[in-house]
PDB file of C-alpha atoms in Angstrom:
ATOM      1  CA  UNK A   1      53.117   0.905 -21.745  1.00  0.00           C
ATOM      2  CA  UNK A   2      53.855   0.590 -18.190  1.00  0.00           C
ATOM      3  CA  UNK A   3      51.056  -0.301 -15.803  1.00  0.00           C
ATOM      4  CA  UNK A   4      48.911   2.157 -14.551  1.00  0.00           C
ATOM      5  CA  UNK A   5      48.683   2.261 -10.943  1.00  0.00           C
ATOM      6  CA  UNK A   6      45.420   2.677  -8.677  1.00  0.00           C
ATOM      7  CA  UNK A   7      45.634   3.422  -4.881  1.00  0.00           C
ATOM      8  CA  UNK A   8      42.433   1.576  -3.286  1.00  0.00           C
ATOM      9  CA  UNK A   9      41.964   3.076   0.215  1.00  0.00           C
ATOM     10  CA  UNK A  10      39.372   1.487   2.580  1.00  0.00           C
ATOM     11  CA  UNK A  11      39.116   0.240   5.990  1.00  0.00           C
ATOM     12  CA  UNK A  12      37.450  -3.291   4.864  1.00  0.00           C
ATOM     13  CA  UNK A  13      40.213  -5.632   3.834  1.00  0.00           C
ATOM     14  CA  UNK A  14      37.706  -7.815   2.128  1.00  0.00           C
ATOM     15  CA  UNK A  15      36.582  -5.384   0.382  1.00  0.00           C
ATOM     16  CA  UNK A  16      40.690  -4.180  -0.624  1.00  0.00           C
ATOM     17  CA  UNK A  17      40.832  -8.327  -1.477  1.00  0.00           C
ATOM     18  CA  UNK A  18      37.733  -7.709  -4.130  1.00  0.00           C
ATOM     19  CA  UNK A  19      39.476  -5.036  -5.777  1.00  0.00           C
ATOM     20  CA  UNK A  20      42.867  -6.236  -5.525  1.00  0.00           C
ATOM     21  CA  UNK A  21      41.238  -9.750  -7.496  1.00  0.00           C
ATOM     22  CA  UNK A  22      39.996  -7.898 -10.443  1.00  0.00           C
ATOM     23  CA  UNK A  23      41.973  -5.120 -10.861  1.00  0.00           C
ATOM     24  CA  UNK A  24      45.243  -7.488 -10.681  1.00  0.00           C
ATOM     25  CA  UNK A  25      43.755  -9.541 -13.510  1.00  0.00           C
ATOM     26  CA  UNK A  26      42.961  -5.968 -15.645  1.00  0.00           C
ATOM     27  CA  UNK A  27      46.864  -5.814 -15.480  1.00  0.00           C
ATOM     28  CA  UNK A  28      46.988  -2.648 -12.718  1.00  0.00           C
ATOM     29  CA  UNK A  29      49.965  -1.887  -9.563  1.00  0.00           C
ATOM     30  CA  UNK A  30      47.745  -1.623  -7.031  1.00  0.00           C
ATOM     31  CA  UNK A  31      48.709   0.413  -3.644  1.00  0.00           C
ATOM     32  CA  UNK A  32      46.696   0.089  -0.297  1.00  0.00           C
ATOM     33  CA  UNK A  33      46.138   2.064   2.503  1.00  0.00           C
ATOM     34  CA  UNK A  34      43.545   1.489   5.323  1.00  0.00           C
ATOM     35  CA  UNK A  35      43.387   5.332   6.578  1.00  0.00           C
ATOM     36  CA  UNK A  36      43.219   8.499   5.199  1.00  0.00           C
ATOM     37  CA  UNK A  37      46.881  10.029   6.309  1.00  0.00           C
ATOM     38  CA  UNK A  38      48.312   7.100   4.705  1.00  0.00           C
ATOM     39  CA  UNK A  39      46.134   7.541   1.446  1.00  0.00           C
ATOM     40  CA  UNK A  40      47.782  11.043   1.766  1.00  0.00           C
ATOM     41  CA  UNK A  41      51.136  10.219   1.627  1.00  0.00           C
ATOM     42  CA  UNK A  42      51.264   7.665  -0.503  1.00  0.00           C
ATOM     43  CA  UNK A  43      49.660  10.141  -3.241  1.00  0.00           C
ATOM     44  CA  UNK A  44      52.310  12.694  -2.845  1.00  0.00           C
ATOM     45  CA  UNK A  45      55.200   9.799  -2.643  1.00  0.00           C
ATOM     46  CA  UNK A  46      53.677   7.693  -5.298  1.00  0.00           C
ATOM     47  CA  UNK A  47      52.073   9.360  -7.755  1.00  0.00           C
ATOM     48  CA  UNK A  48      48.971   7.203  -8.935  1.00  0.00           C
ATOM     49  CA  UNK A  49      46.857   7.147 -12.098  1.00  0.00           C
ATOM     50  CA  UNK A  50      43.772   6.686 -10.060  1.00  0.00           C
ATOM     51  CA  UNK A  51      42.506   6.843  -6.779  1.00  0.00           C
ATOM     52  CA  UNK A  52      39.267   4.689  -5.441  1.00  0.00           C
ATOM     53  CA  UNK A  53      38.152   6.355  -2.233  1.00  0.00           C
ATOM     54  CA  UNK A  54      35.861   4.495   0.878  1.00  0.00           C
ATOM     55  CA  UNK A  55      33.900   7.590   2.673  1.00  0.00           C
ATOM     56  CA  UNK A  56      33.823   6.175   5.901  1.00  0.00           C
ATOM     57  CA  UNK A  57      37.837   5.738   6.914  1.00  0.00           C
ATOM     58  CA  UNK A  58      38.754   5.258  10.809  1.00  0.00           C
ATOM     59  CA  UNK A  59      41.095   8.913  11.300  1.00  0.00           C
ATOM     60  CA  UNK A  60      40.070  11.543   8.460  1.00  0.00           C
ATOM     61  CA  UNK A  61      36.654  10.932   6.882  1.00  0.00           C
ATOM     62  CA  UNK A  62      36.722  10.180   3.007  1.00  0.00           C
ATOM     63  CA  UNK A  63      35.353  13.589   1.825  1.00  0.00           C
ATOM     64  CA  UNK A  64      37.891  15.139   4.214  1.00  0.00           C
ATOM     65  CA  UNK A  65      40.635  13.186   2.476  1.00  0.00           C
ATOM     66  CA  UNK A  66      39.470  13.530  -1.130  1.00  0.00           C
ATOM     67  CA  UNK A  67      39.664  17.659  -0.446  1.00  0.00           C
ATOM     68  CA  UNK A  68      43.629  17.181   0.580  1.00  0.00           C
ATOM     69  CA  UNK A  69      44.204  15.038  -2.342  1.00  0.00           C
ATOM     70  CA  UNK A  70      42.340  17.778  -5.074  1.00  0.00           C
ATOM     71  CA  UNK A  71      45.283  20.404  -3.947  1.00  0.00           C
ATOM     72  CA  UNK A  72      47.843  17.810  -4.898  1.00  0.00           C
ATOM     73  CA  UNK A  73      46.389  15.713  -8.049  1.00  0.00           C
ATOM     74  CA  UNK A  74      44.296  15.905 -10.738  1.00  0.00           C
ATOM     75  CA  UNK A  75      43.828  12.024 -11.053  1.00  0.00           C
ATOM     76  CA  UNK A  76      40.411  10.679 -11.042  1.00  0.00           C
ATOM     77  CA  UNK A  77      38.962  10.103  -7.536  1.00  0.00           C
ATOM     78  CA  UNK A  78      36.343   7.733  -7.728  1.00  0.00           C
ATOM     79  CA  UNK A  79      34.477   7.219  -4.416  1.00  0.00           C
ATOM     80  CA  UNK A  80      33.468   3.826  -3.314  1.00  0.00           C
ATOM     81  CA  UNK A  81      30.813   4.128  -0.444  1.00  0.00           C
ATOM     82  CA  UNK A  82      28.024   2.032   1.855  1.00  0.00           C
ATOM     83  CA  UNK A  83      26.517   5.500   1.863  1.00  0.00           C
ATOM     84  CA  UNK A  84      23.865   5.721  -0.625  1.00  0.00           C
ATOM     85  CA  UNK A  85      21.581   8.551  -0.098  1.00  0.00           C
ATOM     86  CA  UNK A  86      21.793  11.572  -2.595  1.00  0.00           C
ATOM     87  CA  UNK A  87      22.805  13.638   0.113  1.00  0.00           C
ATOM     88  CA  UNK A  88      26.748  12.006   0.329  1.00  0.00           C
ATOM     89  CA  UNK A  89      26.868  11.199  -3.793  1.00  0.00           C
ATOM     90  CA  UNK A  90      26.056  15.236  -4.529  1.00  0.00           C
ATOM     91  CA  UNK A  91      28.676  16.244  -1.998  1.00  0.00           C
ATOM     92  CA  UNK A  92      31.237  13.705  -3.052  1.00  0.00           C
ATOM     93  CA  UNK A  93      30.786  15.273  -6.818  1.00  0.00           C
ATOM     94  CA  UNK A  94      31.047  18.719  -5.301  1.00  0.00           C
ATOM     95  CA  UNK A  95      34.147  18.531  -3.633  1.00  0.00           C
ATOM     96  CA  UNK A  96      36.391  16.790  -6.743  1.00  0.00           C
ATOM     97  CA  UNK A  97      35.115  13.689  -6.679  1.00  0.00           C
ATOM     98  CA  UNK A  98      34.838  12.278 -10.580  1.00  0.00           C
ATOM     99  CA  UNK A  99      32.178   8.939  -9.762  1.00  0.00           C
ATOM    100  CA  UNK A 100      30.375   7.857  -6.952  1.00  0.00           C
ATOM    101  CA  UNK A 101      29.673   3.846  -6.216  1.00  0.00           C
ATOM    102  CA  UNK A 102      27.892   2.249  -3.685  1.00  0.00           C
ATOM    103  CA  UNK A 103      28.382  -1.206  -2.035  1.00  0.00           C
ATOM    104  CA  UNK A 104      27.896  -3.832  -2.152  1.00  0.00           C
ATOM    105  CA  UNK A 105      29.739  -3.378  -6.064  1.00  0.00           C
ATOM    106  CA  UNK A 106      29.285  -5.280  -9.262  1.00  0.00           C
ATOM    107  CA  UNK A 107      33.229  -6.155 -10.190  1.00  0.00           C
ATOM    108  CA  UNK A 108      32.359  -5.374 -14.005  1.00  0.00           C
ATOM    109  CA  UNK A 109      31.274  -1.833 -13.383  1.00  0.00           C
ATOM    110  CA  UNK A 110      33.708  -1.123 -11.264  1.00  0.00           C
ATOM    111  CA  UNK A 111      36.301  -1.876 -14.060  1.00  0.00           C
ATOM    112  CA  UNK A 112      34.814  -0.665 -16.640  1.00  0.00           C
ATOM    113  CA  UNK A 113      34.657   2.877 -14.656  1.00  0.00           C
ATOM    114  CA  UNK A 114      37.848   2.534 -13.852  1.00  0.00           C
ATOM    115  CA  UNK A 115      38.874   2.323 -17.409  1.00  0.00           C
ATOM    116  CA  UNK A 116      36.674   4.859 -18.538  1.00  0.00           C
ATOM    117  CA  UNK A 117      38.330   7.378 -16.396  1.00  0.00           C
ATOM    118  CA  UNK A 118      42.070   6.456 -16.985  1.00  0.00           C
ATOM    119  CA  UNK A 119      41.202   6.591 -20.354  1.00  0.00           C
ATOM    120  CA  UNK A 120      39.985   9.964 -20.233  1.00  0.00           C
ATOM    121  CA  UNK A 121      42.394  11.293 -18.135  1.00  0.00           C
ATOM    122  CA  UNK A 122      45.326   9.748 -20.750  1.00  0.00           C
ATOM    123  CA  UNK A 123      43.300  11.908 -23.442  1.00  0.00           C
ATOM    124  CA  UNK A 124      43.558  14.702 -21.601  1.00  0.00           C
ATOM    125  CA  UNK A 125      47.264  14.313 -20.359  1.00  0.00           C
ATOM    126  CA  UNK A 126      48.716  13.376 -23.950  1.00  0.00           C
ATOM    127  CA  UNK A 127      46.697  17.049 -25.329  1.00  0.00           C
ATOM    128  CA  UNK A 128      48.669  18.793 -22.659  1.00  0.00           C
ATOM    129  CA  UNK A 129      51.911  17.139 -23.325  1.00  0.00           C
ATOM    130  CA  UNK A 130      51.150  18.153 -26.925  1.00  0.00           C
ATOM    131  CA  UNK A 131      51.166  21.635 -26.888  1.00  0.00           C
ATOM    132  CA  UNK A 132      54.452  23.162 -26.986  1.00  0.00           C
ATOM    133  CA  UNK A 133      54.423  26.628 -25.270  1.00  0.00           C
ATOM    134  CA  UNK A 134      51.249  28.698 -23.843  1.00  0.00           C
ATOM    135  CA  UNK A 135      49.397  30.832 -26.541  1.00  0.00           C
ATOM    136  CA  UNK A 136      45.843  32.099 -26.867  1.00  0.00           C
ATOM    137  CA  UNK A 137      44.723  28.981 -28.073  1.00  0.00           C
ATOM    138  CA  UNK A 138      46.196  27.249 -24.792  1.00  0.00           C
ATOM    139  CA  UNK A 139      45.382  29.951 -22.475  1.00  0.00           C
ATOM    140  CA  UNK A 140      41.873  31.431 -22.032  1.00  0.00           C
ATOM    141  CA  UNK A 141      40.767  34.694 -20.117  1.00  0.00           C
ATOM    142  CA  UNK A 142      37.271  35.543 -18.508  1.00  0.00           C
ATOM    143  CA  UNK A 143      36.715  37.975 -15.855  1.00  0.00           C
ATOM    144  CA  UNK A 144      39.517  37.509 -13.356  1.00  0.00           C
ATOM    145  CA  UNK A 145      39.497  33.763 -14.316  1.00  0.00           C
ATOM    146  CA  UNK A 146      42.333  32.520 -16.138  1.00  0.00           C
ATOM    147  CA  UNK A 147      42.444  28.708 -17.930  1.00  0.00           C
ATOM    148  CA  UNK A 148      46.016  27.191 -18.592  1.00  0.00           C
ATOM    149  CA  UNK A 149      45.055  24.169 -20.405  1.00  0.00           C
ATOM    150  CA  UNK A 150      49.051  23.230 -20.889  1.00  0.00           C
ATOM    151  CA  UNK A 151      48.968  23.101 -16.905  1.00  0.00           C
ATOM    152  CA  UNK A 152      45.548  22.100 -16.131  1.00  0.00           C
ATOM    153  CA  UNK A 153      44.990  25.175 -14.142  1.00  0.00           C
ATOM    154  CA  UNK A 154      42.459  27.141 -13.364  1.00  0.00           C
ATOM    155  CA  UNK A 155      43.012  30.193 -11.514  1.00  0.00           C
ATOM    156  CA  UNK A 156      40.652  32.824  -9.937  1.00  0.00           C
ATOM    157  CA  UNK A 157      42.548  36.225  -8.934  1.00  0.00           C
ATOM    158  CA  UNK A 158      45.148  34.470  -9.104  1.00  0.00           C
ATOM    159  CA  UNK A 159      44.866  31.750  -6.920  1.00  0.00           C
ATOM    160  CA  UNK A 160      44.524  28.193  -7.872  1.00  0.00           C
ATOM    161  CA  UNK A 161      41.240  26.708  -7.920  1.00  0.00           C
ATOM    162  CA  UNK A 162      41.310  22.896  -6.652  1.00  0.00           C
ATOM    163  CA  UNK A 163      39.077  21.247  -9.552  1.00  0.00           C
ATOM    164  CA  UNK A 164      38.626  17.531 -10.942  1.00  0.00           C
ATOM    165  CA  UNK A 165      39.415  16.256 -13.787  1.00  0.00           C
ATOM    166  CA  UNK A 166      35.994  16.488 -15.032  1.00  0.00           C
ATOM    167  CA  UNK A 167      35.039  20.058 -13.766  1.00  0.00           C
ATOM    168  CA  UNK A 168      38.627  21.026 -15.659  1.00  0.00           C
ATOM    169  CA  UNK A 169      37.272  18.953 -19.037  1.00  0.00           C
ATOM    170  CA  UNK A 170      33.793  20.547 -18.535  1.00  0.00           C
ATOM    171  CA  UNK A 171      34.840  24.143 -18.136  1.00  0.00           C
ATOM    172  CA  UNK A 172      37.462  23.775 -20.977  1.00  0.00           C
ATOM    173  CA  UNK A 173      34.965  22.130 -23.240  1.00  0.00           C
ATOM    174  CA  UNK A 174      32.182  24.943 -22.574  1.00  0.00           C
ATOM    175  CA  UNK A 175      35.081  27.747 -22.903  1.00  0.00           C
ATOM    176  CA  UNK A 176      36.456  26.754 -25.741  1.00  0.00           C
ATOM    177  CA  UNK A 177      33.056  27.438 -27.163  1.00  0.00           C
ATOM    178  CA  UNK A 178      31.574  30.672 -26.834  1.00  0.00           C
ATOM    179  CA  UNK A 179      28.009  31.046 -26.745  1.00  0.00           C
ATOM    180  CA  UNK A 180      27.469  27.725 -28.289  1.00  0.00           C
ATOM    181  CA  UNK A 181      24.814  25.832 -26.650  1.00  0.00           C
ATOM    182  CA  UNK A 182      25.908  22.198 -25.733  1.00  0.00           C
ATOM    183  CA  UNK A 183      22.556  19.706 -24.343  1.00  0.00           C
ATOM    184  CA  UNK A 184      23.674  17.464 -21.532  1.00  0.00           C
ATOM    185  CA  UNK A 185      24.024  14.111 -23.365  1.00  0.00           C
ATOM    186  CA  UNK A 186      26.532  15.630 -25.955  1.00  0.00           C
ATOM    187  CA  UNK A 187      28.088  17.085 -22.087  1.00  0.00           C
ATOM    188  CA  UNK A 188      28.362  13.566 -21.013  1.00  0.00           C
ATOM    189  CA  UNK A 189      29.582  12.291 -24.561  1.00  0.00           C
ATOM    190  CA  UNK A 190      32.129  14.240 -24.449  1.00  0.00           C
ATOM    191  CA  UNK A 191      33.348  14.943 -20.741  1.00  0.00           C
ATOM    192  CA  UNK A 192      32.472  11.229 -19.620  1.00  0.00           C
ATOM    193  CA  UNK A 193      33.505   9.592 -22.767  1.00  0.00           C
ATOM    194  CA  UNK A 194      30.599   6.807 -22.523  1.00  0.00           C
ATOM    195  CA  UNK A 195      26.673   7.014 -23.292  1.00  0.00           C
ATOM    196  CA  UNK A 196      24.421   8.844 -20.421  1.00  0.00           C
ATOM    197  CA  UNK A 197      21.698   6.848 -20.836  1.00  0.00           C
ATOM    198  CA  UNK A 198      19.383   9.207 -19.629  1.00  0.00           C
ATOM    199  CA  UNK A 199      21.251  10.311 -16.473  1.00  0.00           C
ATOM    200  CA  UNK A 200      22.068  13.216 -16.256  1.00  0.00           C
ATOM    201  CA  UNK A 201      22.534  14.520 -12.701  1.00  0.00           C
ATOM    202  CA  UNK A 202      26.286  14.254 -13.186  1.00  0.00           C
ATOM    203  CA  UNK A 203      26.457  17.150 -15.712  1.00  0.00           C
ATOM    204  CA  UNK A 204      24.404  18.663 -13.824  1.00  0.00           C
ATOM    205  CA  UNK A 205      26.232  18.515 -10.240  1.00  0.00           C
ATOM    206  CA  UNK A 206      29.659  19.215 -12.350  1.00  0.00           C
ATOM    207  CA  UNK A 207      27.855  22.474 -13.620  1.00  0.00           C
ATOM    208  CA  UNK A 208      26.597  23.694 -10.428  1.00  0.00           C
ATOM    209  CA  UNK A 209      30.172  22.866  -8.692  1.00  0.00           C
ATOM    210  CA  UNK A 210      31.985  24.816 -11.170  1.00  0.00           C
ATOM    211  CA  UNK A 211      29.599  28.015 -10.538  1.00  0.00           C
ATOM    212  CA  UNK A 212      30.178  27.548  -7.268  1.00  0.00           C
ATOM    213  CA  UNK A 213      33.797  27.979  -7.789  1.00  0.00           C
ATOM    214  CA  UNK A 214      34.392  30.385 -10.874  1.00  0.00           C
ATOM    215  CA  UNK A 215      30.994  32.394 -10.227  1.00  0.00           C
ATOM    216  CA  UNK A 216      30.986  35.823  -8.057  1.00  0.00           C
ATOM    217  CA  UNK A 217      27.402  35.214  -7.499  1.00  0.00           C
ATOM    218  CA  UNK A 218      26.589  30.696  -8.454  1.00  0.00           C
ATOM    219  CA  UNK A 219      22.792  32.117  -8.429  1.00  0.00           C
ATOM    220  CA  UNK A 220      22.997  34.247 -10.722  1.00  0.00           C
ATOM    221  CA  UNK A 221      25.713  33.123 -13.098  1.00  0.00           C
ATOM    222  CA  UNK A 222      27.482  35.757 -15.728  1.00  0.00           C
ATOM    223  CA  UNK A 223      29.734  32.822 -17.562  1.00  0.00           C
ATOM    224  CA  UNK A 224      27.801  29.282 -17.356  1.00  0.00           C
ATOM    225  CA  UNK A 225      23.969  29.828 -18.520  1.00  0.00           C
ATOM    226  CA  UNK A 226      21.489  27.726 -18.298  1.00  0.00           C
ATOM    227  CA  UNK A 227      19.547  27.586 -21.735  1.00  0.00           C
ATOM    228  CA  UNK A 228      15.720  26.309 -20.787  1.00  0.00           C
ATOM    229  CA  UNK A 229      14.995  23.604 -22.651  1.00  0.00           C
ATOM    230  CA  UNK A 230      18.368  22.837 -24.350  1.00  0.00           C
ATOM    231  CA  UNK A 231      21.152  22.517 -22.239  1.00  0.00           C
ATOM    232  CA  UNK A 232      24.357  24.938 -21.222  1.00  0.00           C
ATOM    233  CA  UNK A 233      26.398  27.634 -22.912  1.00  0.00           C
ATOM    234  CA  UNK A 234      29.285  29.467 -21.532  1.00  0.00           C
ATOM    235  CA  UNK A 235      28.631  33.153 -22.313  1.00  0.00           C
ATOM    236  CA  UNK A 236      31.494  35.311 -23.587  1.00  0.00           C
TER     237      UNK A 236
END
């Protein structure tokens, strides 16, 4: 299999010479960019696996960029920030952001969360390439909200919704199971792919992103219900 290639974008080039150390010796191509525009282009020109995002980027702020970058991939964005208040992690989940790390960052976990993404998305990626034609086992209706799993689109009147990875996994997972109530850490199991030990605000900001995108009214939602108690069901 050919090597997977990660775009690191950050203004710090010691920070670039960190990543480019481990990740070279994980086997990854590696692209760079310094600024935001450039991040931009080199998405739509190169096509990476994986994107690892600084917030705080000298022309276009991170956030800013990761938003561009959601209406042309689906490829895990996984910010890497000195801003660590809950404030900037929430809103870097909201707007299609799969992971959120702070610096100064342990090497190790960085990899390993870098894996742990490609490896979902490469699940996800070889189902789609699977399935031969649309059907009603590929295609799900709700409301005016439509689900093409074969494209990884979700549409809403029939526009495009811009959606992560995860959000896409989560919604699919949930849909594809009427009425069946799922608790957060089998969420995480199987979204995340890796034990939640015990944390789960991620599920949690992935469920209250999607209302906020598939919902008429995210307060009051008619298709993703809270069950108290037990966890989430997607009502049908």
């Amino acid at each position: 299999m050919a090597a997977e290639t990660i775009l690191i974008v950050d203004d710090d080039e010691d920070i670039q010479e960190i990543q480019k150390i481990y990740l070279k010796k994980e086997g990854f191509h590696l692209l760079f960019a310094h600024d935001g525009q450039t991040a931009i282009t080199l998405v739509k020109n190169k096509n990476p696996h994986l994107i690892i995002l600084d917030v705080g980027l000298p022309d276009i702020d991170g956030f800013e960029v990761c938003q561009h970058l959601r209406r042309i991939t689906k490829v895990p964005i996984l910010f890497l920030s000195g801003r660590e208040n809950d404030v900037d992690q929430i809103l870097g989940h909201r707007i299609g952001g799969d992971d959120y790390m702070i610096k100064p960052f342990r090497p190790g976990i960085l990899i390993a969360k870098v894996k742990a993404h490609l490896r979902r998305y490469r699940e996800l990626s070889s189902q789609n390439e699977s399935l031969a034609a649309p059907s009603e086992q590929t295609i799900i209706h709700f409301g005016d909200i439509v689900i093409e799993k074969e494209n990884c689109v979700v549409k809403k009147k029939g526009v495009p919704l811009a959606l992560s990875t995860k959000e896409f996994l989560l919604l699919c997972l949930l849909a594809d199971h009427p009425n069946r109530v799922f608790s957060l850490e089998e969420i995480f199991d199987r979204v995340w792919g890796e034990q939640s030990l015990g944390d789960y605000r991620t599920v949690m900001v992935h469920i209250s992103n999607l209302r906020k995108k598939i919902e008429e009214n995210p307060a009051k939602p008619a298709w993703i219900l809270t069950v108290r108690g037990l966890g989430y069901k997607f009502s049908l």
